[in-house]
CSV table of C-alpha atoms in Angstrom, one decimal:
chain,number,residue,atom,x,y,z
A,1,UNK,CA,98.1,-0.9,73.6
A,2,UNK,CA,96.5,-2.7,70.7
A,3,UNK,CA,92.8,-3.2,71.4
A,4,UNK,CA,90.5,-5.7,69.7
A,5,UNK,CA,87.2,-7.4,70.4
A,6,UNK,CA,89.0,-9.8,72.6
A,7,UNK,CA,90.5,-7.4,75.1
A,8,UNK,CA,88.7,-4.0,74.7
A,9,UNK,CA,86.5,-4.7,77.8
A,10,UNK,CA,89.5,-3.7,80.0
A,11,UNK,CA,89.1,-0.1,78.7
A,12,UNK,CA,85.3,0.3,78.9
A,13,UNK,CA,85.5,1.8,82.4
A,14,UNK,CA,88.4,4.1,81.4
A,15,UNK,CA,87.7,7.8,80.9
A,16,UNK,CA,90.1,8.9,78.3
A,17,UNK,CA,91.5,12.4,78.2
A,18,UNK,CA,90.9,12.3,74.4
A,19,UNK,CA,89.6,9.9,71.8
A,20,UNK,CA,90.8,10.4,68.3
A,21,UNK,CA,88.5,9.3,65.5
A,22,UNK,CA,90.8,8.5,62.6
A,23,UNK,CA,94.3,7.0,62.5
A,24,UNK,CA,95.6,9.0,59.5
A,25,UNK,CA,98.4,11.5,59.5
A,26,UNK,CA,96.6,14.1,61.6
A,27,UNK,CA,95.2,11.6,64.1
A,28,UNK,CA,98.5,9.9,64.6
A,29,UNK,CA,100.2,13.2,65.1
A,30,UNK,CA,97.7,14.1,67.8
A,31,UNK,CA,98.1,10.7,69.5
A,32,UNK,CA,101.9,11.0,69.7
A,33,UNK,CA,101.7,14.4,71.2
A,34,UNK,CA,98.9,13.5,73.7
A,35,UNK,CA,100.8,10.4,74.8
A,36,UNK,CA,104.0,12.3,75.3
A,37,UNK,CA,102.1,14.8,77.4
A,38,UNK,CA,101.2,11.9,79.6
A,39,UNK,CA,97.5,11.9,78.7
A,40,UNK,CA,95.3,8.8,78.1
A,41,UNK,CA,94.2,8.7,74.5
A,42,UNK,CA,92.5,6.2,72.2
A,43,UNK,CA,92.9,6.1,68.4
A,44,UNK,CA,89.9,4.5,66.6
A,45,UNK,CA,90.8,3.7,63.0
A,46,UNK,CA,88.4,2.3,60.4
A,47,UNK,CA,91.2,1.6,57.8
A,48,UNK,CA,91.6,2.4,54.1
A,49,UNK,CA,91.8,6.2,54.6
A,50,UNK,CA,92.9,8.7,52.0
A,51,UNK,CA,96.6,8.7,53.0
A,52,UNK,CA,96.8,4.9,52.5
A,53,UNK,CA,96.2,5.5,48.8
A,54,UNK,CA,99.2,7.8,48.5
A,55,UNK,CA,101.8,5.8,46.6
A,56,UNK,CA,104.5,8.5,46.7
A,57,UNK,CA,104.5,11.3,49.3
A,58,UNK,CA,106.6,13.6,47.2
A,59,UNK,CA,106.3,16.9,49.0
A,60,UNK,CA,106.8,16.2,52.7
A,61,UNK,CA,109.9,17.7,54.3
A,62,UNK,CA,112.7,15.3,55.0
A,63,UNK,CA,111.2,12.1,53.5
A,64,UNK,CA,112.3,10.4,50.3
A,65,UNK,CA,110.0,11.3,47.5
A,66,UNK,CA,109.0,7.7,46.9
A,67,UNK,CA,107.8,7.2,50.5
A,68,UNK,CA,104.3,5.6,50.4
A,69,UNK,CA,101.6,6.7,52.7
A,70,UNK,CA,101.1,3.2,54.1
A,71,UNK,CA,104.7,3.2,55.5
A,72,UNK,CA,104.1,6.5,57.3
A,73,UNK,CA,100.9,5.1,58.8
A,74,UNK,CA,102.5,1.9,59.9
A,75,UNK,CA,105.4,3.7,61.5
A,76,UNK,CA,103.2,6.4,63.1
A,77,UNK,CA,100.8,3.8,64.6
A,78,UNK,CA,103.7,1.9,66.1
A,79,UNK,CA,105.2,5.1,67.5
A,80,UNK,CA,101.9,6.2,69.1
A,81,UNK,CA,101.4,2.8,70.7
A,82,UNK,CA,104.9,2.7,72.0
A,83,UNK,CA,104.4,6.2,73.6
A,84,UNK,CA,101.3,4.8,75.4
A,85,UNK,CA,98.3,5.4,73.2
A,86,UNK,CA,95.6,2.8,72.8
A,87,UNK,CA,94.6,1.8,69.2
A,88,UNK,CA,91.4,0.1,68.1
A,89,UNK,CA,90.4,-0.9,64.6
A,90,UNK,CA,86.7,0.0,64.4
A,91,UNK,CA,84.1,2.3,62.9
A,92,UNK,CA,82.7,5.2,64.9
A,93,UNK,CA,78.9,5.3,64.5
A,94,UNK,CA,77.9,8.0,66.9
A,95,UNK,CA,79.2,10.5,69.4
A,96,UNK,CA,76.9,11.7,72.2
A,97,UNK,CA,77.5,14.7,74.5
A,98,UNK,CA,76.8,13.2,77.9
A,99,UNK,CA,77.6,16.4,79.8
A,100,UNK,CA,80.7,15.5,81.8
A,101,UNK,CA,82.0,13.2,79.1
A,102,UNK,CA,81.6,12.4,75.4
A,103,UNK,CA,80.3,8.9,74.6
A,104,UNK,CA,81.8,7.3,71.5
A,105,UNK,CA,79.9,4.3,70.0
A,106,UNK,CA,82.1,2.0,67.9
A,107,UNK,CA,81.3,-0.8,65.5
A,108,UNK,CA,84.0,-3.5,66.0
A,109,UNK,CA,84.2,-6.4,63.5
A,110,UNK,CA,82.6,-6.7,60.1
A,111,UNK,CA,80.8,-9.9,61.1
A,112,UNK,CA,79.3,-10.7,64.5
A,113,UNK,CA,79.9,-7.0,65.3
A,114,UNK,CA,79.9,-5.6,68.8
A,115,UNK,CA,79.1,-2.0,69.7
A,116,UNK,CA,81.1,-0.8,72.7
A,117,UNK,CA,80.9,2.8,74.0
A,118,UNK,CA,84.1,4.5,75.1
A,119,UNK,CA,84.2,7.8,77.0
A,120,UNK,CA,86.5,10.7,77.0
A,121,UNK,CA,86.8,14.3,78.1
A,122,UNK,CA,87.8,15.5,74.6
A,123,UNK,CA,87.3,14.3,71.0
A,124,UNK,CA,89.5,14.9,68.0
A,125,UNK,CA,87.7,14.4,64.7
A,126,UNK,CA,90.4,13.2,62.3
A,127,UNK,CA,88.4,10.8,60.1
A,128,UNK,CA,89.0,12.8,56.9
A,129,UNK,CA,87.5,12.4,53.5
A,130,UNK,CA,87.7,9.9,50.6
A,131,UNK,CA,87.9,11.0,47.0
A,132,UNK,CA,85.3,9.9,44.4
A,133,UNK,CA,86.9,7.9,41.6
A,134,UNK,CA,85.3,7.2,38.2
A,135,UNK,CA,83.2,4.0,38.5
A,136,UNK,CA,84.1,1.3,36.0
A,137,UNK,CA,83.0,-2.3,35.7
A,138,UNK,CA,86.6,-3.3,36.5
A,139,UNK,CA,87.6,-1.0,39.4
A,140,UNK,CA,91.0,-2.7,39.6
A,141,UNK,CA,91.8,-0.9,36.4
A,142,UNK,CA,91.3,2.4,38.2
A,143,UNK,CA,93.3,1.3,41.2
A,144,UNK,CA,96.2,0.3,39.0
A,145,UNK,CA,96.8,4.1,38.2
A,146,UNK,CA,95.2,6.0,41.1
A,147,UNK,CA,97.9,7.5,43.2
A,148,UNK,CA,100.6,6.8,40.7
A,149,UNK,CA,100.0,8.7,37.5
A,150,UNK,CA,96.3,9.4,38.1
A,151,UNK,CA,96.0,12.0,40.8
A,152,UNK,CA,93.3,13.6,43.0
A,153,UNK,CA,95.3,16.6,44.4
A,154,UNK,CA,96.6,19.3,42.1
A,155,UNK,CA,98.5,21.0,45.0
A,156,UNK,CA,100.3,17.7,45.9
A,157,UNK,CA,100.9,16.4,42.4
A,158,UNK,CA,100.7,19.3,39.9
A,159,UNK,CA,104.5,19.4,39.6
A,160,UNK,CA,104.5,15.7,38.5
A,161,UNK,CA,102.1,16.6,35.7
A,162,UNK,CA,104.3,19.4,34.3
A,163,UNK,CA,104.0,19.8,30.5
A,164,UNK,CA,102.6,16.3,30.2
A,165,UNK,CA,99.5,15.3,28.2
A,166,UNK,CA,96.9,15.3,30.9
A,167,UNK,CA,93.2,14.4,31.3
A,168,UNK,CA,90.9,16.2,33.7
A,169,UNK,CA,88.1,13.9,34.8
A,170,UNK,CA,85.2,16.0,36.2
A,171,UNK,CA,81.8,14.9,37.4
A,172,UNK,CA,80.1,18.3,37.1
A,173,UNK,CA,80.4,21.4,35.0
A,174,UNK,CA,81.7,23.4,37.9
A,175,UNK,CA,84.4,20.8,38.5
A,176,UNK,CA,85.6,21.4,34.9
A,177,UNK,CA,86.9,24.8,36.0
A,178,UNK,CA,89.9,23.0,37.5
A,179,UNK,CA,91.3,22.9,34.0
A,180,UNK,CA,91.9,26.6,34.2
A,181,UNK,CA,94.1,26.0,37.2
A,182,UNK,CA,95.7,22.9,36.0
A,183,UNK,CA,97.0,24.8,33.0
A,184,UNK,CA,99.6,26.4,35.3
A,185,UNK,CA,101.3,23.0,35.2
A,186,UNK,CA,100.5,21.9,31.7
A,187,UNK,CA,98.5,23.3,28.8
A,188,UNK,CA,98.0,19.9,27.2
A,189,UNK,CA,94.7,19.2,28.8
A,190,UNK,CA,91.8,17.0,27.6
A,191,UNK,CA,88.5,17.2,29.7
A,192,UNK,CA,86.4,14.0,30.3
A,193,UNK,CA,83.0,14.0,31.9
A,194,UNK,CA,82.6,10.2,32.0
A,195,UNK,CA,79.0,10.8,30.9
A,196,UNK,CA,78.1,12.3,34.3
A,197,UNK,CA,77.0,15.8,33.4
A,198,UNK,CA,76.0,18.0,30.5
A,199,UNK,CA,78.2,20.8,29.5
A,200,UNK,CA,76.8,24.3,28.6
A,201,UNK,CA,77.6,26.0,25.4
A,202,UNK,CA,79.5,28.7,27.4
A,203,UNK,CA,81.8,26.1,29.0
A,204,UNK,CA,82.3,24.4,25.6
A,205,UNK,CA,83.3,27.7,24.1
A,206,UNK,CA,85.7,28.5,27.0
A,207,UNK,CA,87.4,25.0,26.6
A,208,UNK,CA,87.7,25.5,22.9
A,209,UNK,CA,89.2,28.9,23.4
A,210,UNK,CA,91.9,27.4,25.5
A,211,UNK,CA,92.4,24.5,23.0
A,212,UNK,CA,91.2,21.8,25.5
A,213,UNK,CA,89.3,18.9,23.8
A,214,UNK,CA,86.1,17.8,25.6
A,215,UNK,CA,85.0,14.2,25.6
A,216,UNK,CA,81.6,13.4,27.1
A,217,UNK,CA,81.4,9.6,26.6
A,218,UNK,CA,81.9,7.4,29.6
A,219,UNK,CA,85.3,5.8,30.2
A,220,UNK,CA,85.8,2.2,29.3
A,221,UNK,CA,89.3,1.6,30.7
A,222,UNK,CA,92.6,3.2,31.4
A,223,UNK,CA,95.5,2.2,29.3
A,224,UNK,CA,99.2,1.6,30.2
A,225,UNK,CA,101.3,-0.7,32.2
A,226,UNK,CA,103.2,-0.8,35.5
A,227,UNK,CA,101.0,2.0,36.9
A,228,UNK,CA,102.1,4.3,34.1
A,229,UNK,CA,99.1,5.6,32.2
A,230,UNK,CA,99.4,6.0,28.4
A,231,UNK,CA,95.8,6.9,27.6
A,232,UNK,CA,92.1,6.3,28.1
A,233,UNK,CA,89.7,4.4,26.0
A,234,UNK,CA,86.1,5.6,25.9
A,235,UNK,CA,83.0,3.4,25.4
A,236,UNK,CA,82.5,4.8,22.0
A,237,UNK,CA,85.9,3.6,21.0
A,238,UNK,CA,87.7,7.0,21.2
A,239,UNK,CA,91.3,6.8,22.4
A,240,UNK,CA,92.5,9.8,24.4
A,241,UNK,CA,96.3,10.0,24.7
A,242,UNK,CA,97.5,11.0,28.2
A,243,UNK,CA,100.4,10.1,30.4
A,244,UNK,CA,98.9,11.6,33.6
A,245,UNK,CA,95.5,12.8,34.9
A,246,UNK,CA,93.6,14.6,37.6
A,247,UNK,CA,90.4,13.3,39.0
A,248,UNK,CA,88.1,16.2,40.2
A,249,UNK,CA,84.9,14.5,41.1
A,250,UNK,CA,84.4,15.5,44.7
A,251,UNK,CA,84.8,13.7,48.0
A,252,UNK,CA,82.8,12.0,50.7
A,253,UNK,CA,83.3,13.4,54.3
A,254,UNK,CA,83.5,10.9,57.2
A,255,UNK,CA,81.7,13.3,59.6
A,256,UNK,CA,78.3,11.6,60.1
A,257,UNK,CA,79.0,10.8,63.8
A,258,UNK,CA,79.1,14.5,64.6
A,259,UNK,CA,75.9,15.5,63.0
A,260,UNK,CA,73.9,15.0,66.2
A,261,UNK,CA,76.1,17.3,68.3
A,262,UNK,CA,74.5,20.6,69.0
A,263,UNK,CA,76.5,23.8,68.7
A,264,UNK,CA,78.9,22.8,66.0
A,265,UNK,CA,79.5,25.4,63.4
A,266,UNK,CA,79.8,24.1,59.8
A,267,UNK,CA,80.8,25.5,56.4
A,268,UNK,CA,79.2,22.9,54.1
A,269,UNK,CA,80.7,19.6,55.3
A,270,UNK,CA,83.7,21.2,56.9
A,271,UNK,CA,83.9,22.2,60.5
A,272,UNK,CA,84.8,25.7,61.5
A,273,UNK,CA,87.7,25.8,64.0
A,274,UNK,CA,89.9,28.4,65.7
A,275,UNK,CA,93.7,28.6,65.3
A,276,UNK,CA,94.2,25.6,67.7
A,277,UNK,CA,91.8,23.3,65.7
A,278,UNK,CA,89.1,23.7,68.3
A,279,UNK,CA,85.5,23.7,67.1
A,280,UNK,CA,82.6,25.8,68.4
A,281,UNK,CA,82.1,22.9,70.9
A,282,UNK,CA,84.7,23.4,73.6
A,283,UNK,CA,85.6,19.7,73.9
A,284,UNK,CA,85.6,18.8,70.2
A,285,UNK,CA,88.5,19.4,67.8
A,286,UNK,CA,88.6,18.9,64.1
A,287,UNK,CA,91.8,18.4,62.1
A,288,UNK,CA,93.0,17.6,58.6
A,289,UNK,CA,90.5,17.4,55.8
A,290,UNK,CA,87.4,17.7,58.1
A,291,UNK,CA,88.2,21.3,59.0
A,292,UNK,CA,87.9,24.2,56.7
A,293,UNK,CA,91.3,24.9,55.1
A,294,UNK,CA,94.0,23.3,52.9
A,295,UNK,CA,93.9,19.5,52.5
A,296,UNK,CA,97.5,18.6,52.8
A,297,UNK,CA,99.4,16.0,54.9
A,298,UNK,CA,101.7,18.7,56.3
A,299,UNK,CA,98.7,20.7,57.5
A,300,UNK,CA,97.0,17.7,59.1
A,301,UNK,CA,100.2,16.8,61.0
A,302,UNK,CA,100.4,20.4,62.3
A,303,UNK,CA,96.7,20.3,63.2
A,304,UNK,CA,97.2,17.2,65.3
A,305,UNK,CA,100.0,19.0,67.2
A,306,UNK,CA,97.8,22.0,67.8
A,307,UNK,CA,94.8,20.1,69.0
A,308,UNK,CA,96.8,17.8,71.3
A,309,UNK,CA,98.6,20.8,72.8
A,310,UNK,CA,95.4,22.8,73.5
A,311,UNK,CA,93.9,19.7,75.2
A,312,UNK,CA,97.0,19.4,77.3
A,313,UNK,CA,96.9,23.0,78.2
A,314,UNK,CA,93.2,22.8,79.2
A,315,UNK,CA,93.9,19.7,81.4
A,316,UNK,CA,97.1,21.1,82.9
A,317,UNK,CA,95.5,24.4,83.9
A,318,UNK,CA,92.7,22.7,85.7
A,319,UNK,CA,94.9,20.2,87.5
A,320,UNK,CA,96.8,20.7,90.8
A,321,UNK,CA,100.5,21.4,90.5
A,322,UNK,CA,102.9,18.5,91.2
A,323,UNK,CA,105.1,19.4,94.2
A,324,UNK,CA,108.4,18.1,95.4
A,325,UNK,CA,107.0,17.1,98.8
A,326,UNK,CA,110.2,15.9,100.4
A,327,UNK,CA,111.7,19.4,99.9
A,328,UNK,CA,108.6,21.1,101.3
A,329,UNK,CA,108.8,18.9,104.4
A,330,UNK,CA,112.4,19.7,104.9
A,331,UNK,CA,111.8,23.4,104.5
A,332,UNK,CA,109.1,23.3,107.2
């Protein structure tokens, strides 16, 4: 069922089997499996997640290479709801371990917001991360290329950069090291810092030794048309030729709502999980980009399957078996 501020009150007394924070690839996978197991689940989706920005999902089994992430999200949401999952557009502010249940406080509505609390036996954290993009006065200029020929994931899109003139945009010296991995796909690399960091003599020497030009002036604008990048203009007037690029400026993790939960084991901003995506808290699971591991759509979808299946196993094992009573009565 689609929930909103107008009808969510009908679910405030419901104890869900699981609440899923995040309606991306992993969260929707979990919801579909939970619903098909006959369990009550709620997806809470804030919108504009990482997978929405994928213009072409070129490395997912069985899908046309030009399938955009938004189409998968739309179809996956519809599928989850049709199987019986609830779906609410909202922003999870906090999760509280109440003992028997987990209380999930949600902000619903950007104006005149309300703050309902939903409860569940399990929680699946699937809220993901968002990549940092270079900040320009005209951000639309960035959005015109991000996800098309300006990439944020080398594993996903390295093939599409093969032997092209590429820029690596890094926000720190350590992030410049991605150039020495990107060179598997192309040796024609220019490194830009967007004026965000200083570069040591040692790193400058290493770049020069590989033949990779370094530009430390801020970016003025990206050049090209129809989402196809042709170069970058810097504020000092320098023009850097490039038909593709990799942004390696870090990410923000949407995990704030879990920071008050005692007993969770972290590795930096990533949650540590077992092989079924279960955290060190027995009723909290983390999937996709929030858990330690590889950040890929295929991994997130598999994580959703694992988490949902473990929750079903836990509930099934603690529930009485269903019996064919008519046959029992006949036998007696």
